[in-house]
Amino acid sequence: MQNFFNRNRITALVFMLIGFVFLYSALTFEPGFQDDSLVMTPMAYPTWLIYGWLLVSLVYFITGKESLTLIDISKSRQALSVVALLIGTYFFLFPVLGLPLSSFLFLMAFFIYEGMRNFKVIVPIALLISFLFWFVFEKLLNISMPRGILDLLG
């Protein structure tokens, strides 16, 4: 039994516990306002993501065997820090610039950092992905996302 609860399976259990805490919070969320015309509640999409989190954690628990080789990620510290900084910047710019513009800028910065330099490729891809984010949240899921400075344009 000692070999069964290895580091990987304990990590999976911790992630499942965190997922259950998030799931409880999502399922008991009471919005202060809600338009009756909304097809889904504001917590429907996050709840789906949490179910995915729990499913992946369960798969990791089932397949989690003790690894004999350790992976050294110290060489990736700078890259991970830059990506975390980009995601943090996106998080803070999201309410200010809104979903479409902040997503476009984030994707452009991420593509450039990852080494893509052909603007004829990355600009259309960033525009398309930003449009898809907007379309999925605003039109398909009917979830109102921050418009940021786009509200000034009407």
PDB file of C-alpha atoms in Angstrom:
ATOM      1  CA  MET A   1       0.000   0.000   0.000  1.00  0.00           C
ATOM      2  CA  GLN A   2       2.962   2.300   0.593  1.00  0.00           C
ATOM      3  CA  ASN A   3       3.919   2.129  -3.086  1.00  0.00           C
ATOM      4  CA  PHE A   4       0.349   2.933  -4.108  1.00  0.00           C
ATOM      5  CA  PHE A   5       0.328   6.398  -2.498  1.00  0.00           C
ATOM      6  CA  ASN A   6       3.354   7.839  -4.226  1.00  0.00           C
ATOM      7  CA  ARG A   7       4.102  11.501  -4.880  1.00  0.00           C
ATOM      8  CA  ASN A   8       2.117  11.602  -8.133  1.00  0.00           C
ATOM      9  CA  ARG A   9      -1.027  10.113  -6.611  1.00  0.00           C
ATOM     10  CA  ILE A  10      -0.845  12.419  -3.594  1.00  0.00           C
ATOM     11  CA  THR A  11      -0.513  15.371  -5.974  1.00  0.00           C
ATOM     12  CA  ALA A  12      -3.596  14.114  -7.838  1.00  0.00           C
ATOM     13  CA  LEU A  13      -5.512  13.829  -4.553  1.00  0.00           C
ATOM     14  CA  VAL A  14      -4.569  17.411  -3.639  1.00  0.00           C
ATOM     15  CA  PHE A  15      -5.793  18.630  -7.041  1.00  0.00           C
ATOM     16  CA  MET A  16      -9.030  16.660  -6.642  1.00  0.00           C
ATOM     17  CA  LEU A  17      -9.558  18.223  -3.208  1.00  0.00           C
ATOM     18  CA  ILE A  18      -8.995  21.701  -4.671  1.00  0.00           C
ATOM     19  CA  GLY A  19     -11.396  20.815  -7.502  1.00  0.00           C
ATOM     20  CA  PHE A  20     -14.102  19.759  -5.037  1.00  0.00           C
ATOM     21  CA  VAL A  21     -13.688  23.032  -3.115  1.00  0.00           C
ATOM     22  CA  PHE A  22     -14.058  24.984  -6.375  1.00  0.00           C
ATOM     23  CA  LEU A  23     -17.016  22.816  -7.408  1.00  0.00           C
ATOM     24  CA  TYR A  24     -18.798  23.457  -4.110  1.00  0.00           C
ATOM     25  CA  SER A  25     -18.211  27.184  -4.526  1.00  0.00           C
ATOM     26  CA  ALA A  26     -19.478  27.126  -8.119  1.00  0.00           C
ATOM     27  CA  LEU A  27     -22.583  25.087  -7.329  1.00  0.00           C
ATOM     28  CA  THR A  28     -23.562  27.224  -4.322  1.00  0.00           C
ATOM     29  CA  PHE A  29     -22.903  30.579  -6.020  1.00  0.00           C
ATOM     30  CA  GLU A  30     -25.865  32.959  -5.762  1.00  0.00           C
ATOM     31  CA  PRO A  31     -25.568  35.903  -8.179  1.00  0.00           C
ATOM     32  CA  GLY A  32     -26.801  39.218  -6.858  1.00  0.00           C
ATOM     33  CA  PHE A  33     -28.373  39.867 -10.224  1.00  0.00           C
ATOM     34  CA  GLN A  34     -29.442  37.615 -13.013  1.00  0.00           C
ATOM     35  CA  ASP A  35     -31.294  38.356 -16.181  1.00  0.00           C
ATOM     36  CA  ASP A  36     -34.119  35.867 -16.673  1.00  0.00           C
ATOM     37  CA  SER A  37     -33.310  35.744 -20.381  1.00  0.00           C
ATOM     38  CA  LEU A  38     -29.926  34.117 -19.698  1.00  0.00           C
ATOM     39  CA  VAL A  39     -29.824  30.565 -20.938  1.00  0.00           C
ATOM     40  CA  MET A  40     -27.104  29.630 -18.468  1.00  0.00           C
ATOM     41  CA  THR A  41     -26.125  30.975 -15.081  1.00  0.00           C
ATOM     42  CA  PRO A  42     -22.865  32.905 -14.691  1.00  0.00           C
ATOM     43  CA  MET A  43     -21.274  29.833 -13.087  1.00  0.00           C
ATOM     44  CA  ALA A  44     -22.247  27.276 -15.752  1.00  0.00           C
ATOM     45  CA  TYR A  45     -19.056  27.518 -17.781  1.00  0.00           C
ATOM     46  CA  PRO A  46     -16.718  27.542 -14.734  1.00  0.00           C
ATOM     47  CA  THR A  47     -18.580  24.486 -13.431  1.00  0.00           C
ATOM     48  CA  TRP A  48     -17.851  22.645 -16.683  1.00  0.00           C
ATOM     49  CA  LEU A  49     -14.182  23.586 -16.364  1.00  0.00           C
ATOM     50  CA  ILE A  50     -14.109  22.271 -12.793  1.00  0.00           C
ATOM     51  CA  TYR A  51     -15.637  18.953 -13.903  1.00  0.00           C
ATOM     52  CA  GLY A  52     -12.851  18.754 -16.511  1.00  0.00           C
ATOM     53  CA  TRP A  53     -10.274  19.562 -13.804  1.00  0.00           C
ATOM     54  CA  LEU A  54     -11.651  16.727 -11.643  1.00  0.00           C
ATOM     55  CA  LEU A  55     -11.686  14.279 -14.553  1.00  0.00           C
ATOM     56  CA  VAL A  56      -8.063  15.037 -15.472  1.00  0.00           C
ATOM     57  CA  SER A  57      -7.056  14.760 -11.798  1.00  0.00           C
ATOM     58  CA  LEU A  58      -8.780  11.376 -11.579  1.00  0.00           C
ATOM     59  CA  VAL A  59      -6.982  10.139 -14.699  1.00  0.00           C
ATOM     60  CA  TYR A  60      -3.684  11.372 -13.229  1.00  0.00           C
ATOM     61  CA  PHE A  61      -4.472   9.536  -9.984  1.00  0.00           C
ATOM     62  CA  ILE A  62      -5.268   6.282 -11.786  1.00  0.00           C
ATOM     63  CA  THR A  63      -2.180   6.420 -14.012  1.00  0.00           C
ATOM     64  CA  GLY A  64       0.146   7.975 -11.416  1.00  0.00           C
ATOM     65  CA  LYS A  65       3.114   5.661 -11.025  1.00  0.00           C
ATOM     66  CA  GLU A  66       6.302   6.543  -9.252  1.00  0.00           C
ATOM     67  CA  SER A  67       8.660   8.084 -11.753  1.00  0.00           C
ATOM     68  CA  LEU A  68      12.243   6.874 -11.580  1.00  0.00           C
ATOM     69  CA  THR A  69      13.638   9.881 -13.410  1.00  0.00           C
ATOM     70  CA  LEU A  70      13.440  13.372 -12.022  1.00  0.00           C
ATOM     71  CA  ILE A  71      12.891  16.240 -14.412  1.00  0.00           C
ATOM     72  CA  ASP A  72      14.974  19.360 -13.855  1.00  0.00           C
ATOM     73  CA  ILE A  73      12.900  22.428 -14.686  1.00  0.00           C
ATOM     74  CA  SER A  74      15.451  24.939 -13.419  1.00  0.00           C
ATOM     75  CA  LYS A  75      16.507  25.617 -17.019  1.00  0.00           C
ATOM     76  CA  SER A  76      12.901  26.644 -17.794  1.00  0.00           C
ATOM     77  CA  ARG A  77      12.615  29.102 -14.908  1.00  0.00           C
ATOM     78  CA  GLN A  78      13.031  32.204 -17.085  1.00  0.00           C
ATOM     79  CA  ALA A  79      10.549  31.034 -19.731  1.00  0.00           C
ATOM     80  CA  LEU A  80       7.989  30.064 -17.089  1.00  0.00           C
ATOM     81  CA  SER A  81       8.431  33.429 -15.371  1.00  0.00           C
ATOM     82  CA  VAL A  82       7.882  35.366 -18.609  1.00  0.00           C
ATOM     83  CA  VAL A  83       4.770  33.346 -19.474  1.00  0.00           C
ATOM     84  CA  ALA A  84       3.427  33.833 -15.929  1.00  0.00           C
ATOM     85  CA  LEU A  85       4.071  37.564 -16.301  1.00  0.00           C
ATOM     86  CA  LEU A  86       2.210  37.625 -19.643  1.00  0.00           C
ATOM     87  CA  ILE A  87      -0.756  35.778 -18.125  1.00  0.00           C
ATOM     88  CA  GLY A  88      -0.741  38.116 -15.108  1.00  0.00           C
ATOM     89  CA  THR A  89      -0.691  41.145 -17.390  1.00  0.00           C
ATOM     90  CA  TYR A  90      -3.599  39.681 -19.368  1.00  0.00           C
ATOM     91  CA  PHE A  91      -5.498  39.167 -16.098  1.00  0.00           C
ATOM     92  CA  PHE A  92      -5.087  42.812 -15.103  1.00  0.00           C
ATOM     93  CA  LEU A  93      -5.718  44.261 -18.576  1.00  0.00           C
ATOM     94  CA  PHE A  94      -8.826  42.140 -19.139  1.00  0.00           C
ATOM     95  CA  PRO A  95     -11.301  44.425 -17.278  1.00  0.00           C
ATOM     96  CA  VAL A  96      -9.628  47.583 -18.633  1.00  0.00           C
ATOM     97  CA  LEU A  97      -9.319  46.666 -22.298  1.00  0.00           C
ATOM     98  CA  GLY A  98     -12.087  44.091 -22.512  1.00  0.00           C
ATOM     99  CA  LEU A  99     -12.098  40.552 -23.847  1.00  0.00           C
ATOM    100  CA  PRO A 100     -11.331  41.109 -27.553  1.00  0.00           C
ATOM    101  CA  LEU A 101      -8.525  43.654 -27.237  1.00  0.00           C
ATOM    102  CA  SER A 102      -6.785  42.132 -24.222  1.00  0.00           C
ATOM    103  CA  SER A 103      -6.948  38.652 -25.799  1.00  0.00           C
ATOM    104  CA  PHE A 104      -5.498  39.986 -29.054  1.00  0.00           C
ATOM    105  CA  LEU A 105      -2.619  41.754 -27.256  1.00  0.00           C
ATOM    106  CA  PHE A 106      -1.928  38.725 -25.061  1.00  0.00           C
ATOM    107  CA  LEU A 107      -1.798  36.388 -28.044  1.00  0.00           C
ATOM    108  CA  MET A 108       0.448  38.747 -30.000  1.00  0.00           C
ATOM    109  CA  ALA A 109       2.874  39.040 -27.069  1.00  0.00           C
ATOM    110  CA  PHE A 110       2.811  35.289 -26.468  1.00  0.00           C
ATOM    111  CA  PHE A 111       3.419  34.431 -30.124  1.00  0.00           C
ATOM    112  CA  ILE A 112       6.292  36.906 -30.355  1.00  0.00           C
ATOM    113  CA  TYR A 113       7.855  35.593 -27.140  1.00  0.00           C
ATOM    114  CA  GLU A 114       7.569  32.033 -28.457  1.00  0.00           C
ATOM    115  CA  GLY A 115       9.591  33.029 -31.529  1.00  0.00           C
ATOM    116  CA  MET A 116       6.992  33.685 -34.197  1.00  0.00           C
ATOM    117  CA  ARG A 117       8.055  36.748 -36.198  1.00  0.00           C
ATOM    118  CA  ASN A 118       5.879  36.588 -39.309  1.00  0.00           C
ATOM    119  CA  PHE A 119       3.241  39.261 -38.634  1.00  0.00           C
ATOM    120  CA  LYS A 120       1.299  38.177 -41.721  1.00  0.00           C
ATOM    121  CA  VAL A 121       0.598  34.953 -39.827  1.00  0.00           C
ATOM    122  CA  ILE A 122       0.353  35.968 -36.171  1.00  0.00           C
ATOM    123  CA  VAL A 123      -1.943  39.003 -36.601  1.00  0.00           C
ATOM    124  CA  PRO A 124      -4.707  37.057 -38.412  1.00  0.00           C
ATOM    125  CA  ILE A 125      -4.371  34.131 -35.985  1.00  0.00           C
ATOM    126  CA  ALA A 126      -4.571  36.444 -32.955  1.00  0.00           C
ATOM    127  CA  LEU A 127      -7.566  38.237 -34.495  1.00  0.00           C
ATOM    128  CA  LEU A 128      -9.334  34.957 -35.275  1.00  0.00           C
ATOM    129  CA  ILE A 129      -8.766  33.500 -31.792  1.00  0.00           C
ATOM    130  CA  SER A 130      -9.859  36.759 -30.128  1.00  0.00           C
ATOM    131  CA  PHE A 131     -12.995  36.785 -32.260  1.00  0.00           C
ATOM    132  CA  LEU A 132     -13.692  33.129 -31.356  1.00  0.00           C
ATOM    133  CA  PHE A 133     -13.316  33.918 -27.627  1.00  0.00           C
ATOM    134  CA  TRP A 134     -15.773  36.787 -27.997  1.00  0.00           C
ATOM    135  CA  PHE A 135     -18.190  34.732 -30.107  1.00  0.00           C
ATOM    136  CA  VAL A 136     -18.208  31.733 -27.756  1.00  0.00           C
ATOM    137  CA  PHE A 137     -18.708  33.740 -24.567  1.00  0.00           C
ATOM    138  CA  GLU A 138     -20.964  36.532 -25.795  1.00  0.00           C
ATOM    139  CA  LYS A 139     -23.050  34.794 -28.453  1.00  0.00           C
ATOM    140  CA  LEU A 140     -23.045  31.044 -27.838  1.00  0.00           C
ATOM    141  CA  LEU A 141     -22.890  30.962 -24.032  1.00  0.00           C
ATOM    142  CA  ASN A 142     -24.627  34.332 -23.597  1.00  0.00           C
ATOM    143  CA  ILE A 143     -22.142  35.352 -20.890  1.00  0.00           C
ATOM    144  CA  SER A 144     -21.506  39.075 -20.738  1.00  0.00           C
ATOM    145  CA  MET A 145     -17.774  39.751 -20.754  1.00  0.00           C
ATOM    146  CA  PRO A 146     -16.036  43.045 -19.944  1.00  0.00           C
ATOM    147  CA  ARG A 147     -15.869  45.369 -22.945  1.00  0.00           C
ATOM    148  CA  GLY A 148     -13.348  47.724 -21.341  1.00  0.00           C
ATOM    149  CA  ILE A 149     -12.472  50.709 -23.473  1.00  0.00           C
ATOM    150  CA  LEU A 150     -14.679  49.364 -26.283  1.00  0.00           C
ATOM    151  CA  ASP A 151     -17.624  50.788 -24.309  1.00  0.00           C
ATOM    152  CA  LEU A 152     -16.343  54.235 -25.260  1.00  0.00           C
ATOM    153  CA  LEU A 153     -16.917  53.390 -28.911  1.00  0.00           C
ATOM    154  CA  GLY A 154     -20.583  52.590 -28.295  1.00  0.00           C
TER     155      GLY A 154
END
